[in-house]
């Protein structure tokens, strides 16, 4: 990467007293002051387009001693408060990144980045691109050829341009056009994805003008045809006021009469510490990753230094121009924080809810408050454990309760509901629910193609993948960890195994950084363990194992830009040695990226990862072969990655959860109301008494 070093701030360095915890997200005043320090590097009339002003997390070598001292109640070492800033000189392609040291009140570094490195999109830019596309005279002329009814509203969806190596050095957007239902012009929430158009303007971000109008193919081949009058299909609406709603659904209220069992402690102006049962952790929030968990502990034992969704890629299957470039990086190209929803009570989260708000930067270097971007609540998760002594008929049973830390993002047509879920048995799950509206394009009547599904008259939804990368920075009883995997193999038939039923479990430690895969034929299961901390019962290293669902890895050819750019999408697991500033599996900048700057490149260093400070990247996802039931809005597709204790405790850690009984849970029997036979029982008589030993 070529870089041009820019002069340092002329402002005199002075030490500022900053009381914020090193992991607290940046405040509104810190955002504004950081932008002001950047402005002082340039002549007074220089205009800026800020892309990110966010926390520059301390080097791990500094932060680990700080956290250890904090937990011991010892004197805290001093750590300078720093902010990461990326920005353009407005209306140019001059893209920079800088580190602002707020403690010393100066710009510590400021570098202009090289060719083919582009900043992400932002709301202000996206709105500008929409307006530019729709106000272009050439685009208006093409739309006029459709012969639409007067007053028909045209909608533009700007897509990050993608990469194919063909004249894509400049930062651009590919806009896909739709229209709202011409017969219902007042309905601003009309599902415009039911009315895709074949007109696709390309907007240059520097010149802020349409530089090309692509006409999309609508048949089974690459051929396009001139824009002509459009036959308008029927609408396909998702909003409730267009449905005949069910009338047999009765209320289901989640009530906690004594309040929630978790505790949220404010840390500084923007930080939060969560404590629930034996769990404790910090919650951060930034523009790219959205939620970040830090310093995750169970019963005061260290588990994870940092957890966050690192990246996601959505490559599409249509090989034809311009659709062949569709490969969104929703975090790197837009941002889970930037696109976060304002969560509504009784809609997105149920029960006794605690909301966390955030503040992010604007394109002008201002502060934008975002309310209720994270919701925290408890939920019942069924039976946690149970055993009935059949000789006495007495059951030992507990209900499993979970703590949910959830955020929801909307990226144009699609929604992702993302949650960290903690249970009482020391297990931590990361869950993604994919919903929203599939991306659509026009198709001629009677045409079918093998790379998509016709979901409405004249509407094709292309098959695509959702590939996620969860970054796990482990600290399993400390920071010297290793990655290993267990496999199950049959014993050969022998005198020792004459009936051929025996099998064994073998363990293999991963020696060097690498991309790795699961194998369900051998039940290959990965685990992160600490060789220096042993289980007191069996002497095995304490560990957390990884349960991730099987998924089809990147289908696109290894020579393709799709494959080169999504560096994480070709293996189930990556393990690398820890390096500061290696947070994003697809690389720091994914907009029109070319590859070579992400986790695949880092793994190729082949560094030792045994008893080291390591990072584990877990990939999971969905091969979305679109079905008609996914339209006009898609039912949630649920994917989970679980981190489960393995020889970490000396027994089931949920044994101390109070027994489940009717006196506590207050359930209601409806059997008799339905005229079904029931067996009368006294309250709680089937359960082991609370005073009994479990």
PDB file of C-alpha atoms in Angstrom, residues 52-273:
ATOM      1  CA  UNK A  52     -15.401   7.248  10.755  1.00  0.00           C
ATOM      2  CA  UNK A  53     -14.493   8.881  14.043  1.00  0.00           C
ATOM      3  CA  UNK A  54     -14.402   6.033  16.510  1.00  0.00           C
ATOM      4  CA  UNK A  55     -12.446   4.567  19.399  1.00  0.00           C
ATOM      5  CA  UNK A  56      -8.902   3.477  18.673  1.00  0.00           C
ATOM      6  CA  UNK A  57      -8.688   0.634  21.154  1.00  0.00           C
ATOM      7  CA  UNK A  58      -5.505   0.512  23.236  1.00  0.00           C
ATOM      8  CA  UNK A  59      -2.777  -1.908  22.335  1.00  0.00           C
ATOM      9  CA  UNK A  60      -3.411  -5.207  24.023  1.00  0.00           C
ATOM     10  CA  UNK A  61      -0.052  -5.075  25.788  1.00  0.00           C
ATOM     11  CA  UNK A  62      -1.320  -1.962  27.568  1.00  0.00           C
ATOM     12  CA  UNK A  63      -4.912  -2.967  28.146  1.00  0.00           C
ATOM     13  CA  UNK A  64      -4.412  -6.436  29.652  1.00  0.00           C
ATOM     14  CA  UNK A  65      -2.462  -5.102  32.672  1.00  0.00           C
ATOM     15  CA  UNK A  66      -5.094  -2.388  33.046  1.00  0.00           C
ATOM     16  CA  UNK A  67      -7.930  -4.936  33.176  1.00  0.00           C
ATOM     17  CA  UNK A  68      -6.013  -7.159  35.593  1.00  0.00           C
ATOM     18  CA  UNK A  69      -5.398  -4.208  37.908  1.00  0.00           C
ATOM     19  CA  UNK A  70      -9.037  -3.192  37.630  1.00  0.00           C
ATOM     20  CA  UNK A  71     -10.274  -6.619  38.735  1.00  0.00           C
ATOM     21  CA  UNK A  72      -7.811  -6.705  41.621  1.00  0.00           C
ATOM     22  CA  UNK A  73      -8.746  -3.221  42.780  1.00  0.00           C
ATOM     23  CA  UNK A  74      -5.138  -2.128  42.258  1.00  0.00           C
ATOM     24  CA  UNK A  75      -3.801   1.177  40.945  1.00  0.00           C
ATOM     25  CA  UNK A  76      -4.661   1.582  37.268  1.00  0.00           C
ATOM     26  CA  UNK A  77      -1.884   2.250  34.772  1.00  0.00           C
ATOM     27  CA  UNK A  78      -2.243   5.300  32.542  1.00  0.00           C
ATOM     28  CA  UNK A  79      -3.400   4.703  28.969  1.00  0.00           C
ATOM     29  CA  UNK A  80      -3.711   7.514  26.451  1.00  0.00           C
ATOM     30  CA  UNK A  81      -7.187   8.012  25.007  1.00  0.00           C
ATOM     31  CA  UNK A  82      -7.031   7.693  21.208  1.00  0.00           C
ATOM     32  CA  UNK A  83      -9.500   8.054  18.352  1.00  0.00           C
ATOM     33  CA  UNK A  84      -9.367   6.570  14.852  1.00  0.00           C
ATOM     34  CA  UNK A  85     -10.437   8.931  12.061  1.00  0.00           C
ATOM     35  CA  UNK A  86     -10.892   8.168   8.368  1.00  0.00           C
ATOM     36  CA  UNK A  87     -11.875  10.906   5.959  1.00  0.00           C
ATOM     37  CA  UNK A  88     -11.785  12.279   2.433  1.00  0.00           C
ATOM     38  CA  UNK A  89     -10.910  15.747   1.351  1.00  0.00           C
ATOM     39  CA  UNK A  90     -14.424  16.431   0.111  1.00  0.00           C
ATOM     40  CA  UNK A  91     -15.102  15.965  -3.603  1.00  0.00           C
ATOM     41  CA  UNK A  92     -11.727  14.295  -4.144  1.00  0.00           C
ATOM     42  CA  UNK A  93     -10.423  10.746  -4.052  1.00  0.00           C
ATOM     43  CA  UNK A  94      -7.869  11.668  -1.363  1.00  0.00           C
ATOM     44  CA  UNK A  95      -8.665   9.185   1.398  1.00  0.00           C
ATOM     45  CA  UNK A  96      -6.873   9.386   4.740  1.00  0.00           C
ATOM     46  CA  UNK A  97      -6.727   7.669   8.083  1.00  0.00           C
ATOM     47  CA  UNK A  98      -5.446   9.288  11.231  1.00  0.00           C
ATOM     48  CA  UNK A  99      -4.920   8.598  14.915  1.00  0.00           C
ATOM     49  CA  UNK A 100      -5.852  11.411  17.275  1.00  0.00           C
ATOM     50  CA  UNK A 101      -4.338  11.278  20.757  1.00  0.00           C
ATOM     51  CA  UNK A 102      -6.890  13.054  22.918  1.00  0.00           C
ATOM     52  CA  UNK A 103      -4.794  12.713  26.063  1.00  0.00           C
ATOM     53  CA  UNK A 104      -2.029  14.732  24.403  1.00  0.00           C
ATOM     54  CA  UNK A 105      -4.439  16.844  22.337  1.00  0.00           C
ATOM     55  CA  UNK A 106      -2.690  16.199  19.054  1.00  0.00           C
ATOM     56  CA  UNK A 107      -2.875  14.270  15.802  1.00  0.00           C
ATOM     57  CA  UNK A 108      -0.481  11.390  16.301  1.00  0.00           C
ATOM     58  CA  UNK A 109      -0.467  10.158  12.701  1.00  0.00           C
ATOM     59  CA  UNK A 110      -2.144  11.123   9.458  1.00  0.00           C
ATOM     60  CA  UNK A 111      -1.653   9.132   6.275  1.00  0.00           C
ATOM     61  CA  UNK A 112      -3.122   9.349   2.804  1.00  0.00           C
ATOM     62  CA  UNK A 113      -3.992   5.847   1.644  1.00  0.00           C
ATOM     63  CA  UNK A 114      -3.038   4.414  -1.719  1.00  0.00           C
ATOM     64  CA  UNK A 115      -4.847   3.278  -4.825  1.00  0.00           C
ATOM     65  CA  UNK A 116      -7.857   0.925  -4.652  1.00  0.00           C
ATOM     66  CA  UNK A 117      -8.482   1.689  -0.989  1.00  0.00           C
ATOM     67  CA  UNK A 118     -11.884   3.301  -0.564  1.00  0.00           C
ATOM     68  CA  UNK A 119     -13.902   4.368   2.441  1.00  0.00           C
ATOM     69  CA  UNK A 120     -17.296   2.884   3.307  1.00  0.00           C
ATOM     70  CA  UNK A 121     -20.634   4.394   2.469  1.00  0.00           C
ATOM     71  CA  UNK A 122     -22.604   6.511   4.916  1.00  0.00           C
ATOM     72  CA  UNK A 123     -26.192   7.722   5.168  1.00  0.00           C
ATOM     73  CA  UNK A 124     -25.501  11.194   3.875  1.00  0.00           C
ATOM     74  CA  UNK A 125     -23.578   9.867   0.894  1.00  0.00           C
ATOM     75  CA  UNK A 126     -26.218   7.252   0.097  1.00  0.00           C
ATOM     76  CA  UNK A 127     -28.941   9.915   0.058  1.00  0.00           C
ATOM     77  CA  UNK A 128     -26.772  12.047  -2.207  1.00  0.00           C
ATOM     78  CA  UNK A 129     -26.230   9.119  -4.581  1.00  0.00           C
ATOM     79  CA  UNK A 130     -29.983   8.397  -4.713  1.00  0.00           C
ATOM     80  CA  UNK A 131     -30.720  12.015  -5.552  1.00  0.00           C
ATOM     81  CA  UNK A 132     -27.948  12.221  -8.145  1.00  0.00           C
ATOM     82  CA  UNK A 133     -29.199   9.117  -9.953  1.00  0.00           C
ATOM     83  CA  UNK A 134     -32.845  10.167 -10.039  1.00  0.00           C
ATOM     84  CA  UNK A 135     -32.164  13.763 -11.097  1.00  0.00           C
ATOM     85  CA  UNK A 136     -29.909  12.830 -13.999  1.00  0.00           C
ATOM     86  CA  UNK A 137     -31.440  13.820 -17.345  1.00  0.00           C
ATOM     87  CA  UNK A 138     -30.278  10.648 -19.067  1.00  0.00           C
ATOM     88  CA  UNK A 139     -31.876   8.510 -16.360  1.00  0.00           C
ATOM     89  CA  UNK A 140     -35.078  10.534 -16.614  1.00  0.00           C
ATOM     90  CA  UNK A 141     -35.101   9.976 -20.374  1.00  0.00           C
ATOM     91  CA  UNK A 142     -34.787   6.205 -19.915  1.00  0.00           C
ATOM     92  CA  UNK A 143     -37.561   6.184 -17.296  1.00  0.00           C
ATOM     93  CA  UNK A 144     -39.802   8.161 -19.656  1.00  0.00           C
ATOM     94  CA  UNK A 145     -39.552   5.332 -22.198  1.00  0.00           C
ATOM     95  CA  UNK A 146     -41.347   3.054 -19.693  1.00  0.00           C
ATOM     96  CA  UNK A 147     -44.597   4.962 -20.214  1.00  0.00           C
ATOM     97  CA  UNK A 148     -45.489   4.900 -16.524  1.00  0.00           C
ATOM     98  CA  UNK A 149     -48.630   6.572 -15.159  1.00  0.00           C
ATOM     99  CA  UNK A 150     -48.151  10.182 -14.144  1.00  0.00           C
ATOM    100  CA  UNK A 151     -47.032  10.521 -10.542  1.00  0.00           C
ATOM    101  CA  UNK A 152     -45.309   7.118 -10.364  1.00  0.00           C
ATOM    102  CA  UNK A 153     -42.529   7.275  -7.768  1.00  0.00           C
ATOM    103  CA  UNK A 154     -39.133   5.879  -8.757  1.00  0.00           C
ATOM    104  CA  UNK A 155     -36.883   4.507  -6.013  1.00  0.00           C
ATOM    105  CA  UNK A 156     -33.113   4.071  -6.198  1.00  0.00           C
ATOM    106  CA  UNK A 157     -31.136   1.501  -4.208  1.00  0.00           C
ATOM    107  CA  UNK A 158     -27.438   2.488  -4.309  1.00  0.00           C
ATOM    108  CA  UNK A 159     -25.149  -0.539  -4.109  1.00  0.00           C
ATOM    109  CA  UNK A 160     -21.447  -0.413  -3.422  1.00  0.00           C
ATOM    110  CA  UNK A 161     -20.026  -0.952  -6.895  1.00  0.00           C
ATOM    111  CA  UNK A 162     -18.164  -4.160  -6.128  1.00  0.00           C
ATOM    112  CA  UNK A 163     -15.112  -5.199  -8.103  1.00  0.00           C
ATOM    113  CA  UNK A 164     -14.417  -7.077 -11.302  1.00  0.00           C
ATOM    114  CA  UNK A 165     -11.147  -5.437 -12.342  1.00  0.00           C
ATOM    115  CA  UNK A 166     -12.776  -3.598 -15.252  1.00  0.00           C
ATOM    116  CA  UNK A 167     -12.505   0.194 -14.967  1.00  0.00           C
ATOM    117  CA  UNK A 168     -13.335   0.082 -11.272  1.00  0.00           C
ATOM    118  CA  UNK A 169     -10.476   2.085  -9.776  1.00  0.00           C
ATOM    119  CA  UNK A 170     -12.670   5.084  -8.929  1.00  0.00           C
ATOM    120  CA  UNK A 171     -15.160   4.919  -6.087  1.00  0.00           C
ATOM    121  CA  UNK A 172     -18.617   4.372  -7.543  1.00  0.00           C
ATOM    122  CA  UNK A 173     -22.126   3.183  -6.780  1.00  0.00           C
ATOM    123  CA  UNK A 174     -24.268   0.924  -8.959  1.00  0.00           C
ATOM    124  CA  UNK A 175     -27.874   2.033  -8.514  1.00  0.00           C
ATOM    125  CA  UNK A 176     -30.738  -0.393  -9.063  1.00  0.00           C
ATOM    126  CA  UNK A 177     -34.063   1.274  -9.796  1.00  0.00           C
ATOM    127  CA  UNK A 178     -37.570   0.307  -8.721  1.00  0.00           C
ATOM    128  CA  UNK A 179     -40.952   1.984  -8.591  1.00  0.00           C
ATOM    129  CA  UNK A 180     -43.661   2.120  -5.983  1.00  0.00           C
ATOM    130  CA  UNK A 181     -47.098   0.814  -6.880  1.00  0.00           C
ATOM    131  CA  UNK A 182     -48.361   3.282  -9.528  1.00  0.00           C
ATOM    132  CA  UNK A 183     -51.934   2.537  -8.482  1.00  0.00           C
ATOM    133  CA  UNK A 184     -51.275   3.515  -4.856  1.00  0.00           C
ATOM    134  CA  UNK A 185     -49.013   6.581  -5.103  1.00  0.00           C
ATOM    135  CA  UNK A 186     -49.799   7.800  -1.569  1.00  0.00           C
ATOM    136  CA  UNK A 187     -48.387   4.625   0.001  1.00  0.00           C
ATOM    137  CA  UNK A 188     -44.823   5.613   0.853  1.00  0.00           C
ATOM    138  CA  UNK A 189     -44.181   2.130   2.286  1.00  0.00           C
ATOM    139  CA  UNK A 190     -45.230   0.376  -0.901  1.00  0.00           C
ATOM    140  CA  UNK A 191     -42.993  -2.629  -1.543  1.00  0.00           C
ATOM    141  CA  UNK A 192     -40.995  -1.270  -4.463  1.00  0.00           C
ATOM    142  CA  UNK A 193     -39.023  -4.535  -4.688  1.00  0.00           C
ATOM    143  CA  UNK A 194     -42.098  -5.975  -6.426  1.00  0.00           C
ATOM    144  CA  UNK A 195     -41.497  -3.491  -9.270  1.00  0.00           C
ATOM    145  CA  UNK A 196     -37.832  -3.740 -10.355  1.00  0.00           C
ATOM    146  CA  UNK A 197     -36.697  -1.829 -13.440  1.00  0.00           C
ATOM    147  CA  UNK A 198     -33.967  -2.718 -15.920  1.00  0.00           C
ATOM    148  CA  UNK A 199     -32.326   0.713 -15.706  1.00  0.00           C
ATOM    149  CA  UNK A 200     -29.157   0.869 -13.586  1.00  0.00           C
ATOM    150  CA  UNK A 201     -27.229   4.162 -13.326  1.00  0.00           C
ATOM    151  CA  UNK A 202     -23.600   4.229 -12.191  1.00  0.00           C
ATOM    152  CA  UNK A 203     -22.667   7.257 -10.073  1.00  0.00           C
ATOM    153  CA  UNK A 204     -19.126   8.526  -9.574  1.00  0.00           C
ATOM    154  CA  UNK A 205     -18.618   9.587  -5.946  1.00  0.00           C
ATOM    155  CA  UNK A 206     -15.988  12.229  -6.690  1.00  0.00           C
ATOM    156  CA  UNK A 207     -17.677  13.921  -9.628  1.00  0.00           C
ATOM    157  CA  UNK A 208     -21.113  13.264  -8.086  1.00  0.00           C
ATOM    158  CA  UNK A 209     -22.685  12.521 -11.432  1.00  0.00           C
ATOM    159  CA  UNK A 210     -24.022   9.608 -13.452  1.00  0.00           C
ATOM    160  CA  UNK A 211     -21.182   8.354 -15.633  1.00  0.00           C
ATOM    161  CA  UNK A 212     -22.982   5.416 -17.222  1.00  0.00           C
ATOM    162  CA  UNK A 213     -26.451   3.923 -17.501  1.00  0.00           C
ATOM    163  CA  UNK A 214     -26.458   0.145 -17.654  1.00  0.00           C
ATOM    164  CA  UNK A 215     -29.455  -1.648 -19.108  1.00  0.00           C
ATOM    165  CA  UNK A 216     -29.921  -4.942 -17.276  1.00  0.00           C
ATOM    166  CA  UNK A 217     -30.605  -8.231 -19.035  1.00  0.00           C
ATOM    167  CA  UNK A 218     -34.112  -9.537 -18.420  1.00  0.00           C
ATOM    168  CA  UNK A 219     -33.995 -12.807 -20.347  1.00  0.00           C
ATOM    169  CA  UNK A 220     -31.994 -15.970 -19.844  1.00  0.00           C
ATOM    170  CA  UNK A 221     -28.814 -14.662 -21.462  1.00  0.00           C
ATOM    171  CA  UNK A 222     -26.534 -11.650 -21.550  1.00  0.00           C
ATOM    172  CA  UNK A 223     -28.576  -9.808 -24.177  1.00  0.00           C
ATOM    173  CA  UNK A 224     -30.293  -6.551 -23.297  1.00  0.00           C
ATOM    174  CA  UNK A 225     -33.053  -4.755 -25.141  1.00  0.00           C
ATOM    175  CA  UNK A 226     -33.933  -1.079 -25.459  1.00  0.00           C
ATOM    176  CA  UNK A 227     -36.158   0.375 -22.749  1.00  0.00           C
ATOM    177  CA  UNK A 228     -39.797   0.115 -23.793  1.00  0.00           C
ATOM    178  CA  UNK A 229     -43.270   0.637 -22.283  1.00  0.00           C
ATOM    179  CA  UNK A 230     -43.719  -1.473 -19.161  1.00  0.00           C
ATOM    180  CA  UNK A 231     -46.617  -3.749 -18.371  1.00  0.00           C
ATOM    181  CA  UNK A 232     -47.297  -3.078 -14.715  1.00  0.00           C
ATOM    182  CA  UNK A 233     -47.631  -6.228 -12.538  1.00  0.00           C
ATOM    183  CA  UNK A 234     -49.819  -6.400  -9.422  1.00  0.00           C
ATOM    184  CA  UNK A 235     -48.385  -5.178  -6.096  1.00  0.00           C
ATOM    185  CA  UNK A 236     -47.085  -7.519  -3.416  1.00  0.00           C
ATOM    186  CA  UNK A 237     -47.223  -5.704  -0.088  1.00  0.00           C
ATOM    187  CA  UNK A 238     -45.901  -6.828   3.301  1.00  0.00           C
ATOM    188  CA  UNK A 239     -47.352  -4.172   5.619  1.00  0.00           C
ATOM    189  CA  UNK A 240     -50.095  -5.305   7.984  1.00  0.00           C
ATOM    190  CA  UNK A 241     -52.683  -2.867   6.634  1.00  0.00           C
ATOM    191  CA  UNK A 242     -52.614  -4.806   3.351  1.00  0.00           C
ATOM    192  CA  UNK A 243     -53.251  -8.188   4.990  1.00  0.00           C
ATOM    193  CA  UNK A 244     -56.289  -9.966   6.360  1.00  0.00           C
ATOM    194  CA  UNK A 245     -54.873 -10.468   9.834  1.00  0.00           C
ATOM    195  CA  UNK A 246     -55.460 -13.509  12.021  1.00  0.00           C
ATOM    196  CA  UNK A 247     -58.030 -13.050  14.765  1.00  0.00           C
ATOM    197  CA  UNK A 248     -57.313 -16.114  16.932  1.00  0.00           C
ATOM    198  CA  UNK A 249     -54.025 -14.938  18.463  1.00  0.00           C
ATOM    199  CA  UNK A 250     -54.300 -14.129  22.144  1.00  0.00           C
ATOM    200  CA  UNK A 251     -51.827 -11.970  24.123  1.00  0.00           C
ATOM    201  CA  UNK A 252     -48.635 -13.557  25.392  1.00  0.00           C
ATOM    202  CA  UNK A 253     -47.164 -11.176  27.954  1.00  0.00           C
ATOM    203  CA  UNK A 254     -43.652 -11.530  29.326  1.00  0.00           C
ATOM    204  CA  UNK A 255     -43.933 -10.274  32.898  1.00  0.00           C
ATOM    205  CA  UNK A 256     -41.191  -9.980  35.527  1.00  0.00           C
ATOM    206  CA  UNK A 257     -43.045  -8.674  38.585  1.00  0.00           C
ATOM    207  CA  UNK A 258     -39.858  -8.131  40.575  1.00  0.00           C
ATOM    208  CA  UNK A 259     -37.896  -6.703  37.653  1.00  0.00           C
ATOM    209  CA  UNK A 260     -34.985  -8.118  35.704  1.00  0.00           C
ATOM    210  CA  UNK A 261     -32.168 -10.171  37.234  1.00  0.00           C
ATOM    211  CA  UNK A 262     -29.379  -8.392  35.395  1.00  0.00           C
ATOM    212  CA  UNK A 263     -27.546  -5.221  36.401  1.00  0.00           C
ATOM    213  CA  UNK A 264     -26.301  -2.489  34.053  1.00  0.00           C
ATOM    214  CA  UNK A 265     -23.667  -0.134  35.449  1.00  0.00           C
ATOM    215  CA  UNK A 266     -22.820   3.063  33.618  1.00  0.00           C
ATOM    216  CA  UNK A 267     -19.099   3.417  32.965  1.00  0.00           C
ATOM    217  CA  UNK A 268     -18.160   6.953  32.070  1.00  0.00           C
ATOM    218  CA  UNK A 269     -20.406   8.748  29.592  1.00  0.00           C
ATOM    219  CA  UNK A 270     -20.745   5.956  27.022  1.00  0.00           C
ATOM    220  CA  UNK A 271     -19.616   2.653  28.587  1.00  0.00           C
ATOM    221  CA  UNK A 272     -21.660  -0.086  30.221  1.00  0.00           C
ATOM    222  CA  UNK A 273     -20.807  -3.076  32.401  1.00  0.00           C
TER     223      UNK A 273
END
